[in-house]
Coordinates of C-alpha atoms in Angstrom, one line a residue:
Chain L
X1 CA 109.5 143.4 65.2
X2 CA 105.5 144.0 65.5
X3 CA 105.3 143.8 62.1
X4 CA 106.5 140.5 62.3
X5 CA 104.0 139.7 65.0
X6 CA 101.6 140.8 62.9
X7 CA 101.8 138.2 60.7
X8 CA 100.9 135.9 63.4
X9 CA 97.6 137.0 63.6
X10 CA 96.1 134.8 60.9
X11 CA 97.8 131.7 62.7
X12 CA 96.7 132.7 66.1
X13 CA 92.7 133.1 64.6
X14 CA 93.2 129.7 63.1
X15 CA 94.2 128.2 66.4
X16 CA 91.2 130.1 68.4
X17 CA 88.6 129.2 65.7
X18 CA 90.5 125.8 65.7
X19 CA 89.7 125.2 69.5
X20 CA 86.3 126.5 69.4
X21 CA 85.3 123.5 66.7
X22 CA 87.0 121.3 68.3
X23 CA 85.3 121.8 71.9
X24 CA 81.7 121.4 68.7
X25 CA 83.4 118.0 68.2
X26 CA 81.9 116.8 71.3
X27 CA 78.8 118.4 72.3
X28 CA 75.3 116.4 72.2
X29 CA 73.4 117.3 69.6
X30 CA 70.7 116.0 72.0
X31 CA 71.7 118.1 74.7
X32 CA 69.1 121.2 73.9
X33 CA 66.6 122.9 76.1
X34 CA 63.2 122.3 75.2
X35 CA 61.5 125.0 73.5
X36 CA 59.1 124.8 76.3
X37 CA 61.2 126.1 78.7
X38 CA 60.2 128.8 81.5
X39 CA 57.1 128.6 79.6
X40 CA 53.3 127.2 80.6
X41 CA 52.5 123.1 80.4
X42 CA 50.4 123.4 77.4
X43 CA 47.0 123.3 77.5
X44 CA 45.3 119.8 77.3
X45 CA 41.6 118.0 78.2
X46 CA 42.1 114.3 78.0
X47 CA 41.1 111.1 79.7
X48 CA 43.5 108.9 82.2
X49 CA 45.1 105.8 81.2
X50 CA 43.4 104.3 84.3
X51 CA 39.9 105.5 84.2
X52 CA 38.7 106.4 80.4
X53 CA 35.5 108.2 81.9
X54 CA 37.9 110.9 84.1
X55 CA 38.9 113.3 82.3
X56 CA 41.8 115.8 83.2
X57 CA 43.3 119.6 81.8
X58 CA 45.9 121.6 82.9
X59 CA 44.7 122.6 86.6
X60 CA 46.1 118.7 87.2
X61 CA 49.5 120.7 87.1
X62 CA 49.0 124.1 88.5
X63 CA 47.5 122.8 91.8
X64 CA 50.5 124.5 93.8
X65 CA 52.9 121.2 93.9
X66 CA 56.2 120.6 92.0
X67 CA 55.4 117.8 89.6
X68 CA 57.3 115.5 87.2
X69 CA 55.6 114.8 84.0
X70 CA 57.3 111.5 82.7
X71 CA 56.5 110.6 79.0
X72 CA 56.7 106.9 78.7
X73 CA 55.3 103.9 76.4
X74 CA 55.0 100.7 76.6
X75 CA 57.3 100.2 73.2
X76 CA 60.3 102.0 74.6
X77 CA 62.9 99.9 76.2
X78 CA 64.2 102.6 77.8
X79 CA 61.4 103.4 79.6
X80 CA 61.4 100.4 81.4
X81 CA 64.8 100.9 82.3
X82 CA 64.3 103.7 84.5
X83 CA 61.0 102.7 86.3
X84 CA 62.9 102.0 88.9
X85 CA 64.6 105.3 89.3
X86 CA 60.9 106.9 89.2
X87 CA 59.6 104.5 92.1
X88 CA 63.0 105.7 94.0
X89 CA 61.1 109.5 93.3
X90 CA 57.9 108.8 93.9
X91 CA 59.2 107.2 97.5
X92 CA 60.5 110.5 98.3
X93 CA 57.4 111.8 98.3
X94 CA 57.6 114.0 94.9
X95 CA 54.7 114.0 92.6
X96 CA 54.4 112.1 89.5
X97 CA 52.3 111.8 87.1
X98 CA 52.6 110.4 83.8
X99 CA 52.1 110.9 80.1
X100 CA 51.1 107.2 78.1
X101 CA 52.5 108.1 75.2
X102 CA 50.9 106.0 71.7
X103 CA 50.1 102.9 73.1
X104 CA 47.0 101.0 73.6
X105 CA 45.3 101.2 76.9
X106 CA 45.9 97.1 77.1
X107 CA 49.4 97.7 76.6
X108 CA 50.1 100.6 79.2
X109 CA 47.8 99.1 82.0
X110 CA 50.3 95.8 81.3
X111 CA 53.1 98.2 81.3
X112 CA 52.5 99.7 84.9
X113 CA 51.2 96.3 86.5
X114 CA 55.0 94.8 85.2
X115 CA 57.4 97.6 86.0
X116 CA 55.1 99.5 89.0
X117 CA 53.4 102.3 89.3
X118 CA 55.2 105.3 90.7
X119 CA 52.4 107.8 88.8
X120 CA 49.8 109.7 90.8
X121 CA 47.3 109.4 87.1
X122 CA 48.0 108.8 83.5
X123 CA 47.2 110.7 81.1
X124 CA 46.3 108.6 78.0
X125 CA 47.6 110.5 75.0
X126 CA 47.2 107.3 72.1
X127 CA 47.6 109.3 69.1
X128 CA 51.0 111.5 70.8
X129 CA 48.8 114.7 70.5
X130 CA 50.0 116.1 74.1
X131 CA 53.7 115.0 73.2
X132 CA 53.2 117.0 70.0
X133 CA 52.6 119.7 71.9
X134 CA 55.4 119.3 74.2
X135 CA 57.9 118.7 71.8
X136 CA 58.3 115.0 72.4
X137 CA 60.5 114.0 70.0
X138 CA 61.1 110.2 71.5
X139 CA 60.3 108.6 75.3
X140 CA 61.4 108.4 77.4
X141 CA 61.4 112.8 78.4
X142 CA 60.6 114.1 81.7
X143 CA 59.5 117.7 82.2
X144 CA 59.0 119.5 85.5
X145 CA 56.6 121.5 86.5
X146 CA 56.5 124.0 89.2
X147 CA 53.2 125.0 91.4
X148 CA 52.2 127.2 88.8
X149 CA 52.2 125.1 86.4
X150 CA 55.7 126.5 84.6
X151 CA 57.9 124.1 83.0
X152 CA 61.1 124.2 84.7
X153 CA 63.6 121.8 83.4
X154 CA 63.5 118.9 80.7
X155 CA 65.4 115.3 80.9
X156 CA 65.6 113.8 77.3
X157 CA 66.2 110.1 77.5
X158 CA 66.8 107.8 80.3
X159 CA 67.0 108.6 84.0
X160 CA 69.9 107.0 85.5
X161 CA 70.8 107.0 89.3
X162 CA 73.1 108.9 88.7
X163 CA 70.7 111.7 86.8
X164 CA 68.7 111.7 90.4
X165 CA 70.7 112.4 92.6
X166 CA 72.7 115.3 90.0
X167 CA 70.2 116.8 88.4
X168 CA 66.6 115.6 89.3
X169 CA 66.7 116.1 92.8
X170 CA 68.5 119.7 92.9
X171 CA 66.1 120.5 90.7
X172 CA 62.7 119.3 92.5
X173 CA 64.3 120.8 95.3
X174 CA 64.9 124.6 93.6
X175 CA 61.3 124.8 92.5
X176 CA 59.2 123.4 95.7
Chain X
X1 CA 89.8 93.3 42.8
X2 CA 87.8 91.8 46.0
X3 CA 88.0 95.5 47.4
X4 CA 86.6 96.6 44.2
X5 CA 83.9 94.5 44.8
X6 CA 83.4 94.8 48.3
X7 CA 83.1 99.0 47.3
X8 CA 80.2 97.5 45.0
X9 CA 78.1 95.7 47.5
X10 CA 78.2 98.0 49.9
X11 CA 77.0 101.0 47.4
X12 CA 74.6 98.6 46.7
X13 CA 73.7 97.6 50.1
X14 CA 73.6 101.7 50.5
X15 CA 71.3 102.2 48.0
X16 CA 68.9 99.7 49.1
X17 CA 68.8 101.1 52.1
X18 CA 67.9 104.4 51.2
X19 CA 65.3 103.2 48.7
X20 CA 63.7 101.2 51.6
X21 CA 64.0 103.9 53.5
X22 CA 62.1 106.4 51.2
X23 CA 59.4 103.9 51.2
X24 CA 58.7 104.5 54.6
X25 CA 57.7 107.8 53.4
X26 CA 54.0 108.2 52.8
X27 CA 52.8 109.6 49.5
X28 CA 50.5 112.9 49.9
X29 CA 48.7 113.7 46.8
X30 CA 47.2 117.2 46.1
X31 CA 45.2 119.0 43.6
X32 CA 46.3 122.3 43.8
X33 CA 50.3 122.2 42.3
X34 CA 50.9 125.4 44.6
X35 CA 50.1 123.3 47.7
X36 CA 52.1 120.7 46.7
X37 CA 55.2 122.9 46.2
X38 CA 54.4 124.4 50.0
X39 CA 54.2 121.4 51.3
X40 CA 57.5 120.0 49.3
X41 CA 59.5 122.9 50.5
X42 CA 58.2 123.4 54.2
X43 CA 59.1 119.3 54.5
X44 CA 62.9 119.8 53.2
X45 CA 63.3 122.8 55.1
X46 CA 62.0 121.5 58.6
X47 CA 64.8 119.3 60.5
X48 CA 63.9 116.1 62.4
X49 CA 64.5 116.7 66.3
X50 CA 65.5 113.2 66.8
X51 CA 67.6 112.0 64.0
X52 CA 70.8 113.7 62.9
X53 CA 70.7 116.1 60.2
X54 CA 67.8 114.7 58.2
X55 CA 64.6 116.6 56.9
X56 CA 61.7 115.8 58.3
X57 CA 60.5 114.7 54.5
X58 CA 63.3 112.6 54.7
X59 CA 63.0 110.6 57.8
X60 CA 61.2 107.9 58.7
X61 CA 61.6 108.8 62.4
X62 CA 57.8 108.5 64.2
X63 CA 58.1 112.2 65.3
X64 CA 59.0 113.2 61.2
X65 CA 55.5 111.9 60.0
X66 CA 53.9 113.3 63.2
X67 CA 55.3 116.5 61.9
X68 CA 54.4 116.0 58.3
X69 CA 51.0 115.2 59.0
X70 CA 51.0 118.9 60.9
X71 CA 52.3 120.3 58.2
X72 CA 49.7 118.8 55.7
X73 CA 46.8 119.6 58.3
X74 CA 48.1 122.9 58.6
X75 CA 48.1 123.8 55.2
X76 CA 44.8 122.5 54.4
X77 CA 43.8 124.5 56.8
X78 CA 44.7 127.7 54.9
X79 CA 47.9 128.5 57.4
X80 CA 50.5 130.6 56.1
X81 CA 54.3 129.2 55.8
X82 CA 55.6 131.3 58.5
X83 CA 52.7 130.2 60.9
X84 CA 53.1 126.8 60.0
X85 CA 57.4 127.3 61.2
X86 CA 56.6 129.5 63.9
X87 CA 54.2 126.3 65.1
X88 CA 57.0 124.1 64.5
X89 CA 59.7 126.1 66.6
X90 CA 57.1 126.8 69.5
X91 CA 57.0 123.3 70.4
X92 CA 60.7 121.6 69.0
X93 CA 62.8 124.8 69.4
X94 CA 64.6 126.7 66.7
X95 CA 66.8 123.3 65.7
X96 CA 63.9 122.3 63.6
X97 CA 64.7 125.4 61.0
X98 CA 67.5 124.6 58.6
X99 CA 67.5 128.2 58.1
X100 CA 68.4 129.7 61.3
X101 CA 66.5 133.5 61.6
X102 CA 68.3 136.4 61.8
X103 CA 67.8 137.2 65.5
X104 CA 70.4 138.1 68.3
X105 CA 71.4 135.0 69.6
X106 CA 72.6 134.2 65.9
X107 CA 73.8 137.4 64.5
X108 CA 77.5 136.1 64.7
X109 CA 76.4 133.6 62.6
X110 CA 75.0 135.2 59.7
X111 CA 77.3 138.6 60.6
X112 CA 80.7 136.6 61.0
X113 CA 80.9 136.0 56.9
X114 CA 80.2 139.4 55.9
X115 CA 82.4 140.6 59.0
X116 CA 85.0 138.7 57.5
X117 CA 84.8 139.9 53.9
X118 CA 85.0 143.3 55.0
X119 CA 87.9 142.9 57.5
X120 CA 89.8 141.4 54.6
X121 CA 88.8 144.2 51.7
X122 CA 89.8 147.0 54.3
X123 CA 93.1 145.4 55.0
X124 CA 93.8 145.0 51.2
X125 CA 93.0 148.3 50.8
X126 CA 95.4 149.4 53.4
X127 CA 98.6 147.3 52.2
X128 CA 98.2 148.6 48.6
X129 CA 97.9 152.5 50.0
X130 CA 101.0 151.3 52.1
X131 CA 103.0 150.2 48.7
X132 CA 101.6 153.3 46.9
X133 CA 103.0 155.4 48.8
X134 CA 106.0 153.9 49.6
X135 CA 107.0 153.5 45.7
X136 CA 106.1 156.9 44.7
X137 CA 108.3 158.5 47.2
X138 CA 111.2 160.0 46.0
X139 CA 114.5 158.8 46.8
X140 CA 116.6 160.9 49.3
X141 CA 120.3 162.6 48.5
X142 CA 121.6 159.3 50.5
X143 CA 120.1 156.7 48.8
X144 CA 120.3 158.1 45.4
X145 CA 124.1 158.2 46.3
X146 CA 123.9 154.4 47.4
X147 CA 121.5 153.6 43.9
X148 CA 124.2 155.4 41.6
X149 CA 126.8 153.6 43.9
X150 CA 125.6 149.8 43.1
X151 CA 124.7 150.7 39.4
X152 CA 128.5 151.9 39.0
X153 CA 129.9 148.4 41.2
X154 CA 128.0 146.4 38.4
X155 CA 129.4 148.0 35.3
X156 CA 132.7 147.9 36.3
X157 CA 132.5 144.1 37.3

């Protein structure tokens, strides 16, 4: 009789291995931590969108406040999508600044004066040189930052309602 | 015969695509042949973060040419291979390496296969022992009494 059981075992390996592709079969491929996290904001020394003379490094985000660091262009639909959702957190009272990501300086000063302006500063990043070295791999992405200037968690893609109150929020809250 | 050439357009229509496509792709020209290989194979081996299985020498995906243009940068700079991955995986995570390393989190992976083989030569080994064994046992009193038995029922038949 076990030796007949035996002989299940390939079938019963099939079905496990079965199940564990199958559960593959709908993961998001875009669902993957940044390589970034738990580790420092990189370093940077570039001027604001708003002010070309002022220039700004990395003590911007390792001045003791939680900060979200929002990647955004003026050639991403997307981006426009969730301005609202990052007035809603800038209301709250969190921090925000933001990372103009290649576009023009015309174009991202038209951006903000159209969808608002929940941003404590831009940082003007034309050429995608600071989103290189974030990993940016398409805006909109949101990064947070703790006091020290640690990134804590990373948002690929749009920022629903929904992702505020679920994951956003918890989160500012966790690292303040 | 309209199916057949419905296949045909849309091969066609394919093959446009991807020809348009790999015009996207800038051309990079170099005078040292070495470089150019370096550069050939660190470009297929690096996978686009954004688009679905493609290599970044493949893709016309903005963040693909940002990443070529590293590459390139980095190599006439006089950067080894490996730094010019590890720079890569730093900033996009190890998803950018077709080639996942051999590292903890992924020694299932590359240990499953071999596992595998092994699991399936010792078990081979162990059923032909078995039958070995069993066949050059000799026969007891009682079943050479059943043997001599059935070979006597089948000549009398």
């Amino acid at each position: 009789m076990t030796r007949r059981l035996l002989l299940l075992l390939p079938l019963i390996g099939f079905l496990g291995l079965s199940v564990f592709l199958y559960q593959g079969l709908s993961l998001n491929p875009f669902h993957r931590d940044s390589a970034l996290m738990a580790r420092d904001f990189p370093e940077f020394d570039m001027v604001t969108l708003e002010d070309p003379e002022r220039r700004v490094d990395r003590s911007l985000l390792a001045n003791g406040e939680v900060t979200l660091v929002n990647v955004w262009g003026e050639w991403c639909p997307e981006c426009k999508r969730e301005m609202p959702q990052l007035l809603d957190l800038a209301d709250r009272g969190i921090r925000m600044v933001g990372i103009s990501y290649k576009d023009t300086r015309e174009k991202g000063l038209g951006f903000l004066q159209d969808f608002g302006n929940p941003f404590e500063v831009n940082i003007f990043d034309p050429d995608g040189e600071l989103g290189f070295e974030l990993g940016v791999y398409g805006a909109p992405e949101t990064f947070l930052v703790d006091r020290d200037g640690i990134i804590r968690y990373h948002h690929t893609g749009y920022i629903s309602a929904r992702d505020v109150r679920e994951h956003i929020l918890p989160e500012v809250q966790k690292w303040q | 015969m309209a199916v057949i050439r419905l296949a045909l357009i849309g091969m066609l229509t394919l093959l446009m695509a991807s020809t348009l496509q790999a015009g996207a792709i800038e051309v990079r020209e170099f005078d040292d042949p070495v470089m150019e290989q370096r550069y050939r194979s660190l470009t297929a081996s690096l996978r686009c973060p954004t688009c679905e299985n493609q290599a970044i020498n493949d893709s016309d995906a903005p963040v693909s040419r940002d990443m070529r243009d590293r590459v390139y940068m980095m190599l006439m700079d006089g950067r080894a291979d490996m730094e010019i991955r590890d720079h890569m995986v730093e900033r996009f995570g190890n998803y950018v390496l077709y080639n996942p390393r051999l590292e903890g989190r992924t020694f299932l992976l590359w240990g499953l296969p071999a596992g595998l083989v092994l699991a399936g030569g010792v078990l081979v080994a162990l059923v032909v022992r078995a039958r070995r064994n069993a066949s050059a046992r000799e026969l007891s009193a009682e079943e050479r009494a059943r043997l001599e038995s059935l070979i006597n029922r089948g000549r009398t038949e």
